[in-house]
Short mmCIF file of C-alpha atoms in Angstrom, two decimals:
data_model
loop_
_atom_site.label_atom_id
_atom_site.label_comp_id
_atom_site.label_asym_id
_atom_site.label_seq_id
_atom_site.Cartn_x
_atom_site.Cartn_y
_atom_site.Cartn_z
CA UNK A 1 -17.10 37.78 -21.77
CA UNK A 2 -13.53 36.92 -20.47
CA UNK A 3 -11.05 39.46 -19.19
CA UNK A 4 -7.93 39.81 -21.13
CA UNK A 5 -4.27 41.04 -19.86
CA UNK A 6 -0.97 41.92 -21.11
CA UNK A 7 -0.17 39.82 -24.25
CA UNK A 8 -3.61 38.94 -24.92
CA UNK A 9 -4.00 36.39 -21.92
CA UNK A 10 -7.29 35.38 -20.34
CA UNK A 11 -7.91 35.13 -16.71
CA UNK A 12 -7.87 31.36 -17.42
CA UNK A 13 -4.67 31.08 -19.47
CA UNK A 14 -2.59 33.04 -16.92
CA UNK A 15 -3.77 30.73 -13.97
CA UNK A 16 -3.10 27.46 -16.29
CA UNK A 17 0.46 28.90 -17.13
CA UNK A 18 1.46 29.47 -13.36
CA UNK A 19 0.17 26.09 -12.62
CA UNK A 20 2.11 24.37 -15.54
CA UNK A 21 5.18 26.28 -14.58
CA UNK A 22 5.29 25.52 -10.99
CA UNK A 23 4.37 21.81 -11.46
CA UNK A 24 6.94 21.34 -14.09
CA UNK A 25 9.65 22.92 -11.55
CA UNK A 26 8.44 20.58 -8.88
CA UNK A 27 9.13 17.66 -10.87
CA UNK A 28 8.50 14.18 -9.20
CA UNK A 29 7.94 15.52 -5.78
CA UNK A 30 4.71 17.32 -6.95
CA UNK A 31 3.20 20.05 -4.71
CA UNK A 32 5.47 18.82 -1.80
CA UNK A 33 8.11 20.55 -3.46
CA UNK A 34 6.15 23.69 -4.13
CA UNK A 35 5.17 23.88 -0.45
CA UNK A 36 8.83 24.00 0.11
CA UNK A 37 9.15 26.97 -2.32
CA UNK A 38 6.13 28.69 -0.70
CA UNK A 39 8.06 28.90 2.73
CA UNK A 40 10.74 30.70 0.82
CA UNK A 41 8.34 33.13 -0.64
CA UNK A 42 6.69 33.67 2.81
CA UNK A 43 9.16 36.56 3.90
CA UNK A 44 7.25 37.08 7.23
CA UNK A 45 6.86 33.53 8.18
CA UNK A 46 2.94 33.71 8.62
CA UNK A 47 2.33 30.49 6.47
CA UNK A 48 0.08 32.85 4.18
CA UNK A 49 1.33 35.04 1.04
CA UNK A 50 0.47 38.60 0.60
CA UNK A 51 -0.02 39.86 -3.04
CA UNK A 52 3.53 41.43 -2.97
CA UNK A 53 5.15 38.04 -1.71
CA UNK A 54 3.14 36.20 -4.39
CA UNK A 55 4.39 38.74 -7.07
CA UNK A 56 8.08 38.41 -5.93
CA UNK A 57 7.90 34.86 -5.39
CA UNK A 58 6.43 34.02 -9.09
CA UNK A 59 9.14 36.42 -10.37
CA UNK A 60 11.88 34.41 -8.68
CA UNK A 61 10.47 31.45 -10.16
CA UNK A 62 10.77 33.07 -13.77
CA UNK A 63 7.08 34.35 -13.86
CA UNK A 64 7.14 37.85 -13.90
CA UNK A 65 3.48 39.03 -14.37
CA UNK A 66 1.95 42.53 -14.53
CA UNK A 67 -0.25 43.87 -11.75
CA UNK A 68 -3.48 43.13 -13.47
CA UNK A 69 -2.37 39.50 -13.91
CA UNK A 70 -1.12 39.21 -10.51
CA UNK A 71 -4.62 40.26 -9.23
CA UNK A 72 -6.34 37.68 -11.31
CA UNK A 73 -4.02 34.88 -9.95
CA UNK A 74 -4.54 36.19 -6.36
CA UNK A 75 -8.31 36.38 -6.52
CA UNK A 76 -8.32 32.69 -7.96
CA UNK A 77 -6.48 31.42 -4.97
CA UNK A 78 -7.75 33.54 -2.33
CA UNK A 79 -10.69 31.09 -1.77
CA UNK A 80 -11.87 32.64 1.54
CA UNK A 81 -11.52 36.15 0.21
CA UNK A 82 -9.47 37.05 3.47
CA UNK A 83 -6.73 39.05 1.38
CA UNK A 84 -4.31 36.57 2.11
CA UNK A 85 -3.37 33.22 0.33
CA UNK A 86 -2.81 30.42 2.96
CA UNK A 87 -0.48 27.57 1.79
CA UNK A 88 -3.28 25.27 2.02
CA UNK A 89 -5.44 27.42 -0.36
CA UNK A 90 -2.70 27.76 -2.98
CA UNK A 91 -1.86 24.11 -2.92
CA UNK A 92 -5.38 23.04 -3.31
CA UNK A 93 -5.94 25.26 -6.20
CA UNK A 94 -2.97 24.06 -8.06
CA UNK A 95 -4.04 20.63 -7.43
CA UNK A 96 -7.55 20.50 -8.49
CA UNK A 97 -9.82 17.60 -7.70
CA UNK A 98 -8.76 14.03 -8.01
CA UNK A 99 -10.64 11.91 -10.28
CA UNK A 100 -12.77 9.15 -9.17
CA UNK A 101 -10.48 6.38 -11.02
CA UNK A 102 -7.42 7.74 -9.18
CA UNK A 103 -9.18 7.59 -6.08
CA UNK A 104 -10.13 3.97 -6.48
CA UNK A 105 -6.28 3.16 -7.15
CA UNK A 106 -5.07 5.21 -4.00
CA UNK A 107 -7.62 3.23 -1.99
CA UNK A 108 -6.41 -0.02 -3.38
CA UNK A 109 -2.91 0.85 -2.48
CA UNK A 110 -4.00 1.96 0.88
CA UNK A 111 -5.57 -1.39 1.62
CA UNK A 112 -2.40 -3.14 0.72
CA UNK A 113 -0.43 -1.26 3.20
CA UNK A 114 -3.01 -1.21 6.05
CA UNK A 115 -2.36 -4.81 7.07
CA UNK A 116 -4.66 -4.72 10.26
CA UNK A 117 -7.46 -3.04 8.33
CA UNK A 118 -8.09 -0.54 10.84
CA UNK A 119 -7.89 2.66 8.83
CA UNK A 120 -4.41 3.69 9.77
CA UNK A 121 -0.88 2.89 8.71
CA UNK A 122 1.74 2.48 11.22
CA UNK A 123 5.55 1.20 11.34
CA UNK A 124 4.03 -2.17 12.39
CA UNK A 125 1.89 -2.24 9.21
CA UNK A 126 4.81 -1.63 6.90
CA UNK A 127 6.88 -4.47 8.52
CA UNK A 128 6.77 -7.31 6.07
CA UNK A 129 5.41 -5.21 3.28
CA UNK A 130 8.22 -2.79 2.83
CA UNK A 131 11.78 -4.42 2.25
CA UNK A 132 14.23 -2.50 4.21
CA UNK A 133 17.16 -4.77 3.37
CA UNK A 134 18.69 -2.60 0.62
CA UNK A 135 18.21 0.72 2.18
CA UNK A 136 21.57 2.52 2.54
CA UNK A 137 21.23 3.10 6.39
CA UNK A 138 20.84 -0.80 6.95
CA UNK A 139 23.47 -1.67 5.02
CA UNK A 140 26.04 0.80 6.66
CA UNK A 141 24.50 0.12 10.08
CA UNK A 142 23.45 3.66 10.79
CA UNK A 143 19.79 2.94 10.81
CA UNK A 144 17.44 0.09 12.04
CA UNK A 145 14.48 -1.23 10.45
CA UNK A 146 12.28 0.94 12.67
CA UNK A 147 14.28 3.88 11.69
CA UNK A 148 13.94 3.31 8.00
CA UNK A 149 10.02 2.64 8.27
CA UNK A 150 9.33 5.57 10.65
CA UNK A 151 11.15 7.72 8.07
CA UNK A 152 8.88 6.16 5.27
CA UNK A 153 5.50 6.94 7.38
CA UNK A 154 6.48 10.48 7.86
CA UNK A 155 6.57 11.16 4.07
CA UNK A 156 2.72 10.48 4.31
CA UNK A 157 2.00 11.81 7.88
CA UNK A 158 1.18 15.30 7.23
CA UNK A 159 -1.11 16.16 10.02
CA UNK A 160 0.14 16.07 13.55
CA UNK A 161 3.00 13.95 12.90
CA UNK A 162 1.87 11.32 15.38
CA UNK A 163 3.29 8.43 13.42
CA UNK A 164 0.04 7.32 12.13
CA UNK A 165 -1.18 7.86 8.69
CA UNK A 166 -4.89 7.82 7.90
CA UNK A 167 -6.68 7.31 4.66
CA UNK A 168 -7.55 10.79 4.22
CA UNK A 169 -3.51 11.69 4.68
CA UNK A 170 -2.47 9.03 2.19
CA UNK A 171 -4.98 10.43 -0.29
CA UNK A 172 -3.85 13.96 0.13
CA UNK A 173 -0.38 12.51 -0.52
CA UNK A 174 -0.93 11.04 -3.83
CA UNK A 175 -3.35 14.00 -4.82
CA UNK A 176 -0.28 16.10 -4.51
CA UNK A 177 2.11 13.76 -6.20
CA UNK A 178 -0.40 13.40 -9.06
CA UNK A 179 -0.81 16.81 -9.67
CA UNK A 180 2.18 16.88 -11.91
CA UNK A 181 1.12 13.75 -13.73
CA UNK A 182 -1.43 14.42 -16.80
CA UNK A 183 -2.46 10.97 -17.79
CA UNK A 184 -4.61 8.69 -15.61
CA UNK A 185 -2.55 5.65 -17.39
CA UNK A 186 0.69 6.79 -15.96
CA UNK A 187 -0.74 7.35 -12.74
CA UNK A 188 -2.43 3.85 -12.57
CA UNK A 189 0.93 2.25 -13.70
CA UNK A 190 2.98 4.24 -10.78
CA UNK A 191 0.53 3.13 -8.04
CA UNK A 192 0.55 -0.59 -9.24
CA UNK A 193 4.03 -0.73 -9.51
CA UNK A 194 4.95 1.05 -6.47
CA UNK A 195 2.61 -1.29 -4.31
CA UNK A 196 2.63 -4.32 -6.50
CA UNK A 197 -1.00 -4.27 -7.29
CA UNK A 198 -1.50 -6.90 -10.28
CA UNK A 199 -3.62 -6.03 -13.10
CA UNK A 200 -4.19 -3.18 -15.47
CA UNK A 201 -4.35 -3.06 -19.13
CA UNK A 202 -2.21 -1.77 -21.88
CA UNK A 203 0.16 0.97 -20.74
CA UNK A 204 -1.39 0.79 -17.18
CA UNK A 205 -0.54 -2.90 -16.81
CA UNK A 206 1.48 -3.82 -13.62
CA UNK A 207 5.32 -4.74 -14.67
CA UNK A 208 6.81 -4.90 -11.17
CA UNK A 209 5.24 -7.96 -9.74
CA UNK A 210 7.41 -11.25 -9.79
CA UNK A 211 6.44 -13.59 -12.64
CA UNK A 212 7.39 -17.29 -12.39
CA UNK A 213 7.29 -19.88 -15.28
CA UNK A 214 5.26 -22.81 -13.59
CA UNK A 215 5.17 -26.45 -14.83
CA UNK A 216 1.82 -28.18 -13.73
CA UNK A 217 0.83 -31.71 -13.19
CA UNK A 218 -1.04 -31.99 -16.41
CA UNK A 219 2.20 -31.28 -18.08
CA UNK A 220 1.27 -27.81 -19.10
CA UNK A 221 3.32 -24.77 -18.29
CA UNK A 222 2.80 -21.04 -18.39
CA UNK A 223 4.00 -17.76 -16.86
CA UNK A 224 2.20 -16.79 -13.77
CA UNK A 225 2.15 -13.44 -12.20
CA UNK A 226 2.62 -13.48 -8.39
CA UNK A 227 -0.34 -11.29 -7.47
CA UNK A 228 0.80 -10.35 -4.01
CA UNK A 229 4.62 -10.48 -3.81
CA UNK A 230 5.30 -7.67 -1.33
CA UNK A 231 7.00 -9.01 1.86
CA UNK A 232 8.63 -12.15 -0.04
CA UNK A 233 11.74 -10.50 1.04
CA UNK A 234 15.27 -10.68 -0.69
CA UNK A 235 15.48 -12.65 -4.10
CA UNK A 236 18.85 -13.80 -3.24
CA UNK A 237 17.66 -15.38 0.14
CA UNK A 238 17.95 -19.14 0.33
CA UNK A 239 14.27 -19.46 1.06
CA UNK A 240 12.92 -16.93 -1.46
CA UNK A 241 11.90 -19.75 -3.81
CA UNK A 242 9.93 -21.55 -1.13
CA UNK A 243 8.16 -18.27 -0.23
CA UNK A 244 7.19 -17.90 -3.89
CA UNK A 245 5.92 -21.14 -4.37
CA UNK A 246 3.83 -20.93 -1.01
CA UNK A 247 2.36 -17.72 -2.27
CA UNK A 248 1.51 -19.05 -5.49
CA UNK A 249 -0.40 -21.88 -3.72
CA UNK A 250 -2.10 -19.38 -1.42
CA UNK A 251 -3.24 -17.52 -4.62
CA UNK A 252 -4.42 -20.96 -6.25
CA UNK A 253 -2.11 -20.04 -9.25
CA UNK A 254 -2.43 -23.72 -10.69
CA UNK A 255 -6.40 -24.13 -10.38
CA UNK A 256 -7.36 -25.91 -13.63
CA UNK A 257 -4.12 -27.29 -14.50
CA UNK A 258 -4.03 -30.40 -12.24
#
């Protein structure tokens, strides 16, 4: 038998309503945005929430709940029964588990970035992978390449802010972002396009990688996707075409065509 609260809502439906409302408010920033909101809820700066802070915070978000509903929410999120909800408990409760398919995709993305293969991502790994030339700070001269890349790394570096991103930190970042993405197909498309990972089928198929019309020695021609086009640089650069051709040869794009 399930408990019912005001308006005929069950415990599960109240929790689902809170999750849906907060994730919708978070938008593309996912749970990272909710973490910022929790800091506002946290009146005493303890990085935990009391029942009253939770009640007031949800009301400020446009979710006024009765006391029985607040009790249900608090019990669900207070995983260690401490009488307080830590930020981590709250975020993990909202996030839920990540599917095996999504984990596989995030691991593929991490392998793209981790050029040295040591299980850690640093600024050095990003050089040649992330093109900073179009960044406003580079254009106006206020930032160097290392400045831009360090800022990029800090987005994922949620631990001790040591400038090193582990596979687990990278996974946590995308678990947070993905919490507001319902369909695995769109999540796959986001990952493939963000890190230029070729492949995917239907709605999940990569649409970001460079495509080139190639004329082969046997007289045939076809459109070929550059499987790894990260680090090729500015398409307007004089040597860009040469870099593309070199990469296609490396990927053996013309095998079977003479």
